CSV table of C-alpha atoms and ligand atoms in Angstrom, one decimal:
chain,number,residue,atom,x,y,z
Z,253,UNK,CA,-5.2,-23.8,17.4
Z,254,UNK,CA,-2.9,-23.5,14.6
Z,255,UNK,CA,1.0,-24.7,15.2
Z,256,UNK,CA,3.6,-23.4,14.2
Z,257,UNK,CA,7.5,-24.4,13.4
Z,258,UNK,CA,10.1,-21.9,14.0
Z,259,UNK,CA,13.5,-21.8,12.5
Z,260,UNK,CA,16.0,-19.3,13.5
Z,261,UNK,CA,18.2,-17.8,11.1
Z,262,UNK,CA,21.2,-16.0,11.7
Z,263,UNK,CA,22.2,-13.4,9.1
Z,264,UNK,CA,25.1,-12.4,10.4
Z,265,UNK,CA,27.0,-10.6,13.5
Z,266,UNK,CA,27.3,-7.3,14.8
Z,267,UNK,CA,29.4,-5.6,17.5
Z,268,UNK,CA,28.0,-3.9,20.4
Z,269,UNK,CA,29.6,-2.6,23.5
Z,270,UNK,CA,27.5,-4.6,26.4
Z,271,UNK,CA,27.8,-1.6,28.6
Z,272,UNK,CA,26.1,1.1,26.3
Z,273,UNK,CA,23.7,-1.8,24.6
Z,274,UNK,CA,23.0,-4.6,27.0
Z,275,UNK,CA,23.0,-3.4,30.6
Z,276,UNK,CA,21.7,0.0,31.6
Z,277,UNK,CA,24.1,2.1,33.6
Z,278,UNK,CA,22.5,1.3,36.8
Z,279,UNK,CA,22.9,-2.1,37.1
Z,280,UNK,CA,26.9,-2.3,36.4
Z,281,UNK,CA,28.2,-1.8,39.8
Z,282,UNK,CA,25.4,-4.7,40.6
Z,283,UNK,CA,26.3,-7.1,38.1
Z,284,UNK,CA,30.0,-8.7,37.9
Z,285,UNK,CA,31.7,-9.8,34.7
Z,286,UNK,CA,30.3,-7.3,32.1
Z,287,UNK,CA,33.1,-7.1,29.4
Z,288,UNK,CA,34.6,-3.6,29.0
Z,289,UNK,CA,35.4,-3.3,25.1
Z,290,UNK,CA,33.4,-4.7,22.4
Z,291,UNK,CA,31.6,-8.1,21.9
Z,292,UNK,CA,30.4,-10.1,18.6
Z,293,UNK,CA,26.3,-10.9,18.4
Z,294,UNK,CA,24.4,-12.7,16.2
Z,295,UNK,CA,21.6,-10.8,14.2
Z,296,UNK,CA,18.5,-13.5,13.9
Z,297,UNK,CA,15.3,-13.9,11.8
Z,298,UNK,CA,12.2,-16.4,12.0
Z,299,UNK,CA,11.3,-18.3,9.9
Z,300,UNK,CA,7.5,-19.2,10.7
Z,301,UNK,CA,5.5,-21.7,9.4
Z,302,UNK,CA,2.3,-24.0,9.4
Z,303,UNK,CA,2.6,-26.3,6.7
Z,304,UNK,CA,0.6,-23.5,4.7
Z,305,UNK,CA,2.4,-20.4,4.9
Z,306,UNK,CA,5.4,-18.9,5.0
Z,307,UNK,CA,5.9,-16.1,7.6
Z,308,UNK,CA,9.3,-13.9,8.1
Z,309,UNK,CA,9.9,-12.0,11.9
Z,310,UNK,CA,12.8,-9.6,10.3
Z,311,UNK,CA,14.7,-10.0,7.6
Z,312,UNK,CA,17.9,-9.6,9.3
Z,313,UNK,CA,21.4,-7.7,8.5
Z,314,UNK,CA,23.3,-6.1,5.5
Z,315,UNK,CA,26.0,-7.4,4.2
Z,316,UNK,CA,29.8,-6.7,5.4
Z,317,UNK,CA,30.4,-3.5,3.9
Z,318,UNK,CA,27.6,-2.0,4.5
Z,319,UNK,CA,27.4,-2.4,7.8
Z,320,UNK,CA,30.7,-2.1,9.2
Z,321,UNK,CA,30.8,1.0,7.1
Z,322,UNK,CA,27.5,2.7,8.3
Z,323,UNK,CA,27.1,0.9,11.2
Z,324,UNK,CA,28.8,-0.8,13.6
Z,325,UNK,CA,32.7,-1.3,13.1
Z,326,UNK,CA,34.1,-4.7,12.8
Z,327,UNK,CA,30.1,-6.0,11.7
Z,328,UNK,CA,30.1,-8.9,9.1
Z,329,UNK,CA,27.7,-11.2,7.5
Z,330,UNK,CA,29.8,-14.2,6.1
Z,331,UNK,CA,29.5,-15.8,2.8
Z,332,UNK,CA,26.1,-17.2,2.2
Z,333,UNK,CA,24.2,-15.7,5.2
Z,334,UNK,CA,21.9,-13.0,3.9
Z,335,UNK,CA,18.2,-14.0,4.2
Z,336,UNK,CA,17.4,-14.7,0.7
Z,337,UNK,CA,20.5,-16.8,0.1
Z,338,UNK,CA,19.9,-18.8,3.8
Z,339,UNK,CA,16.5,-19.9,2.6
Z,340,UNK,CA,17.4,-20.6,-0.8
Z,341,UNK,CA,19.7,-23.5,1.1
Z,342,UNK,CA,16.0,-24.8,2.6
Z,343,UNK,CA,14.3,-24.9,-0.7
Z,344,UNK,CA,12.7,-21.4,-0.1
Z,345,UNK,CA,11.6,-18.8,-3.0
Z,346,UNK,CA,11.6,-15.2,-1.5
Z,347,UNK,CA,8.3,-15.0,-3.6
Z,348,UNK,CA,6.6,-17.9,-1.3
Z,349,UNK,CA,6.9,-15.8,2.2
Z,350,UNK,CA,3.5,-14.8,2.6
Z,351,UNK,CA,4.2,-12.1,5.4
Z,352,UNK,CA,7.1,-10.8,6.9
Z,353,UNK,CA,6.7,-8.9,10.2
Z,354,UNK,CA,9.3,-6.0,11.4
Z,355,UNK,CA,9.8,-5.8,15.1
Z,356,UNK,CA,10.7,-2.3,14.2
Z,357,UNK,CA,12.9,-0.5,11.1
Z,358,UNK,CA,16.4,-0.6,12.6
Z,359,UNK,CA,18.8,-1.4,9.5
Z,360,UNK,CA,19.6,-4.7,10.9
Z,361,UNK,CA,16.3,-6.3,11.2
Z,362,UNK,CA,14.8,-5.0,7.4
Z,363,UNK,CA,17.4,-5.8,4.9
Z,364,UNK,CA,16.5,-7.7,1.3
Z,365,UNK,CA,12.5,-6.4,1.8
Z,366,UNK,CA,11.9,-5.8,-1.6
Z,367,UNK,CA,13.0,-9.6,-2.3
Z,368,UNK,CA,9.7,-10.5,-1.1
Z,369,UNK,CA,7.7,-9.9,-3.7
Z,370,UNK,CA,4.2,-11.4,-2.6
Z,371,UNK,CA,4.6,-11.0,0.7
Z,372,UNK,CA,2.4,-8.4,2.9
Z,373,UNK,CA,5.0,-6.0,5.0
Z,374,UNK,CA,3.7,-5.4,8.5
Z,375,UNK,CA,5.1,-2.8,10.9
Z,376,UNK,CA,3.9,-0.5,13.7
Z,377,UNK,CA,2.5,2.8,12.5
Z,378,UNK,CA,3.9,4.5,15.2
Z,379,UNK,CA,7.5,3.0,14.2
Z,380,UNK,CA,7.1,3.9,10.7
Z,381,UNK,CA,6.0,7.3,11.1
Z,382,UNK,CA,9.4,8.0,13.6
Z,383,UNK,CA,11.5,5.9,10.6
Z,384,UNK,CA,10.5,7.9,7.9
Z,385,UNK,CA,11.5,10.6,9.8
Z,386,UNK,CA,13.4,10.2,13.3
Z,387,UNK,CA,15.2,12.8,14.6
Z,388,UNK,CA,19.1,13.1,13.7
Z,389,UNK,CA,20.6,10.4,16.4
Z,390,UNK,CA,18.5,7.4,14.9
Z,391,UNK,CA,19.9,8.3,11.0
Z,392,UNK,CA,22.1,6.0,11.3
Z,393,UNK,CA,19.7,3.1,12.8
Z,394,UNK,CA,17.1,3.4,10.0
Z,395,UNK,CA,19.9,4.9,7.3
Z,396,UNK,CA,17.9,8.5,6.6
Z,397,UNK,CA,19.0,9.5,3.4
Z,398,UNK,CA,21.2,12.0,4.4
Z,399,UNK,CA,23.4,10.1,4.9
Z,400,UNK,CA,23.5,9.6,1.4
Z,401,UNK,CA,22.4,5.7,1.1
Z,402,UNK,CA,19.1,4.1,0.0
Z,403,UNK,CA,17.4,2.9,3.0
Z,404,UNK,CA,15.8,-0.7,3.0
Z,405,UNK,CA,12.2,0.4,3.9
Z,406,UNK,CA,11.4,4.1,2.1
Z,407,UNK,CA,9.5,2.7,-1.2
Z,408,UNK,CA,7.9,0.3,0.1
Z,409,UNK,CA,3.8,-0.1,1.7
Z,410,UNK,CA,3.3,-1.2,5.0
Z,411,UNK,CA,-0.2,-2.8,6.8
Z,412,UNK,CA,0.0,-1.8,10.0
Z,413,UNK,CA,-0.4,-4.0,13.2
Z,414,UNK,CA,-2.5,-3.8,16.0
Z,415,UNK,CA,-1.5,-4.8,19.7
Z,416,UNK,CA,-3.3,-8.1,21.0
Z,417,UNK,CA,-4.3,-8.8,17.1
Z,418,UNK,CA,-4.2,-12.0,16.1
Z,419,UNK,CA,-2.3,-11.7,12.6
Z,420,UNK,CA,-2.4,-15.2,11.8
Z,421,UNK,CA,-4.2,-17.8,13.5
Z,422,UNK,CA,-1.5,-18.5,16.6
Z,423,UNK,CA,0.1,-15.6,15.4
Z,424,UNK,CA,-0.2,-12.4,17.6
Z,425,UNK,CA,1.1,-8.8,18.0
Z,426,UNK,CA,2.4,-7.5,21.3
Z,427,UNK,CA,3.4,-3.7,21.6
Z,428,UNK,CA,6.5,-3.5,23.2
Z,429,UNK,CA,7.6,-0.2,22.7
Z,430,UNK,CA,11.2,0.8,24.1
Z,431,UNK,CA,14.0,0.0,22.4
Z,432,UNK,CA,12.2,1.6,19.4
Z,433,UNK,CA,9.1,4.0,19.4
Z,434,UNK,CA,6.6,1.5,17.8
Z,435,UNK,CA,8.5,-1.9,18.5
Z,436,UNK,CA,6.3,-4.9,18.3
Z,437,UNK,CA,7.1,-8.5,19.7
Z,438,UNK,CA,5.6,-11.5,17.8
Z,439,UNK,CA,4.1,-14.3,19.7
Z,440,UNK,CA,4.2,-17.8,18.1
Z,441,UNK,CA,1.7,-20.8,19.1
Z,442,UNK,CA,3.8,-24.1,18.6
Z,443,UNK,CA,3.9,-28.1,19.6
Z,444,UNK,CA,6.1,-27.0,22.1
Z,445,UNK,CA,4.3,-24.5,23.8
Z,446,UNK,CA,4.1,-20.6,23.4
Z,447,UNK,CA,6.9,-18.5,21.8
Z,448,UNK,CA,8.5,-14.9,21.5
Z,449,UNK,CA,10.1,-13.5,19.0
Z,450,UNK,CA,11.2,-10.6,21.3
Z,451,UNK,CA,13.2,-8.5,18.5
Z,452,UNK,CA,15.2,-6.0,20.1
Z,453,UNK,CA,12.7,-5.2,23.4
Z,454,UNK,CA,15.2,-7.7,25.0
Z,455,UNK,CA,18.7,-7.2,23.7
Z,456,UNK,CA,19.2,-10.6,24.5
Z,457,UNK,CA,17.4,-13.2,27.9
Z,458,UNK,CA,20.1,-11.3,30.1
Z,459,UNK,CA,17.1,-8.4,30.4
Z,460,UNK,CA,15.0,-11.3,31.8
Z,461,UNK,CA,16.6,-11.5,34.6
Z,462,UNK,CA,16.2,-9.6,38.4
Z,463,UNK,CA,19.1,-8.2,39.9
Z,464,UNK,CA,18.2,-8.8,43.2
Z,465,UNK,CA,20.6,-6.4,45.0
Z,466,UNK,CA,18.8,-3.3,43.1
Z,467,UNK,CA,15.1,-4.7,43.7
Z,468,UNK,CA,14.4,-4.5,40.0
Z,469,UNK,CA,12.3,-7.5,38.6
Z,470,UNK,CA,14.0,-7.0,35.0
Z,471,UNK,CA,17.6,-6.1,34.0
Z,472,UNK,CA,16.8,-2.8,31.7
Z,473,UNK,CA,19.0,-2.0,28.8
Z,474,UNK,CA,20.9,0.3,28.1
Z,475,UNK,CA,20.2,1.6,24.7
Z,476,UNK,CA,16.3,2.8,24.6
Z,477,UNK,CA,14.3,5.3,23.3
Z,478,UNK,CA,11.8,5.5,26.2
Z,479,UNK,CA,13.1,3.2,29.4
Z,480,UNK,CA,10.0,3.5,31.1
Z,481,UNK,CA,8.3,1.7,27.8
Z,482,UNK,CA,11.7,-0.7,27.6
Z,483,UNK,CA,10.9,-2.0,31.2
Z,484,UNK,CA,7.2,-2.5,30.8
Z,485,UNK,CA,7.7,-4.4,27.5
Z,486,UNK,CA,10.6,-6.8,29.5
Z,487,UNK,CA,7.8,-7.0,32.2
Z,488,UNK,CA,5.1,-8.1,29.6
Z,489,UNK,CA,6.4,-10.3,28.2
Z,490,UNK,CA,7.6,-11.9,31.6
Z,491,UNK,CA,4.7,-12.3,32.0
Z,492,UNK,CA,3.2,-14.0,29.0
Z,493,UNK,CA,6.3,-16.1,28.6
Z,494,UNK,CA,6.4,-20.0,30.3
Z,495,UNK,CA,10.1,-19.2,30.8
Z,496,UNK,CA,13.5,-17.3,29.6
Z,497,UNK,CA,13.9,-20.3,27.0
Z,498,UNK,CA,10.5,-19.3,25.5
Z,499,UNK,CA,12.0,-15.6,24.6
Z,500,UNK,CA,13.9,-15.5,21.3
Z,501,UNK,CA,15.7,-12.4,21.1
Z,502,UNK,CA,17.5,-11.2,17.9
Z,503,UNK,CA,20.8,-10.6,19.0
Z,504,UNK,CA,20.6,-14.0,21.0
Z,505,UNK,CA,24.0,-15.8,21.8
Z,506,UNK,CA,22.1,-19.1,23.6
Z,507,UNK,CA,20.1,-19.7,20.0
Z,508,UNK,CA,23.0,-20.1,18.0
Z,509,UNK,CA,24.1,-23.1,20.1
Z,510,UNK,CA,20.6,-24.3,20.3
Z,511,UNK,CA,20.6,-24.6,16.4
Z,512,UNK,CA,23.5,-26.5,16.0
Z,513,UNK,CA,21.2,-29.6,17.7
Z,514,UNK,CA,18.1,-28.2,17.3
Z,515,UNK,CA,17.4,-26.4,13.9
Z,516,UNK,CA,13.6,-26.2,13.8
Z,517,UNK,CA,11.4,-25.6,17.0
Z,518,UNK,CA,7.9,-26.1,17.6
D,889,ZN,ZN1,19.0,-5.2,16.4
């Protein structure tokens, strides 16, 4: 079986009300402590690879303007944190990534794509087909031109994925539709055990959890586009997972302290 290293790369932060994003309405009365207004989250990548190749998850964030302009107010990517300028620091040519797998289109996990020159772009086909043309609320997610900017993804070819597929050797594809229409998680074989580059299925390993009080096995989120899918993809990849440690969500606040120790895994 093929191993695999894993380093996560933040790109940058956005802001995200945890009561609209994180938690779904149900489960506030259950759940003490959510904050009211806004809170900072970091926006990660992966960085995958075998000694061999070099494979992407995402490609993270835009830079400042851009998306506190479009996006989320009060969004940022400091100096030196956009994808092709973080690998540059490790030694790494955008024209050496090999692959680069999109959970799904939303403007913070495809920025820089046509950096990567040689690599093959996979995606969903169902997420493509509702990026290209999703219906007026999710403009601003995958930037629709009419709003009047070029969107990351629109020239570009796709390959498209498959669910249980084995992309890569001790690579493989999960649907986990939800969040997004065609969202896709990204299992990772490594030395230390079994990974999941979750995306956005889980906002971040708070979803992993039970709240007891309610009977529900998962803590669903609150911003979906189906939350029957959301909560079977939490549910699968529960499953699947050794643990909550093994899930690596984008917007992830517990990675960016593991980094600081503990920049590579697997
Ligand atoms: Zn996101």
């Amino acid at each position: 079986m093929s191993k695999w290293k894993i380093r996560p790369i933040n790109t940058g932060y956005v802001t995200t009300a945890p009561r609209q994003y994180i938690y779904h309405h149900s489960v506030l009365p259950a759940i003490p402590g959510i904050p009211e207004g806004r809170i900072t989250m970091p926006v990660f990548c992966f960085l995958l690879d075998n000694g061999i190749q070099n494979i992407l998850v995402d490609t993270g964030m835009a830079w400042t303007e851009r998306a506190d302009k479009y996006h989320h107010a009060g969004s940022y990517q400091p100096e030196g944190m956009a994808i092709c300028e973080q690998l540059q620091k490790i030694g790494i040519n955008p024209h050496v990534i090999d692959a680069v797998i999109l959970t799904h289109l939303h403007w913070d996990h495809v920025y820089y794509l046509d950096r990567f020159t040689h690599a093959t772009l996979y995606v969903n086909e169902k997420e493509y087909r509702f990026a290209m043309n999703p219906i007026p609320i999710y403009y601003k997610s995958y930037e629709h031109p009419s709003l009047g900017i070029e969107s990351q993804f629109r020239s570009l070819s796709f390959a498209f994925t498959k669910d249980e597929e084995e992309l890569f050797p001790g690579i493989r594809i999960l649907d986990t539709p939800g969040h997004s229409p065609g969202h896709i998680s990204v299992e990772v074989d490594t030395a230390e055990g079994t990974y999941i580059c979750c995306g956005d299925s889980l906002f971040m390993r708070k979803n992993y959890d039970p709240v007891y009080s309610l009977g529900y096995d998962v803590t669903p989120p609150g911003r979906y586009s189906d939350i029957i899918e959301a909560w079977n993809s939490i549910a699968r990849q529960k499953i699947r997972a050794a643990g909550r440690e093994y899930l690596l969500p984008t917007h992830e606040p517990a990675i960016e302290e593991l980094i600081k120790t503990k920049p590579v895994i697997g």
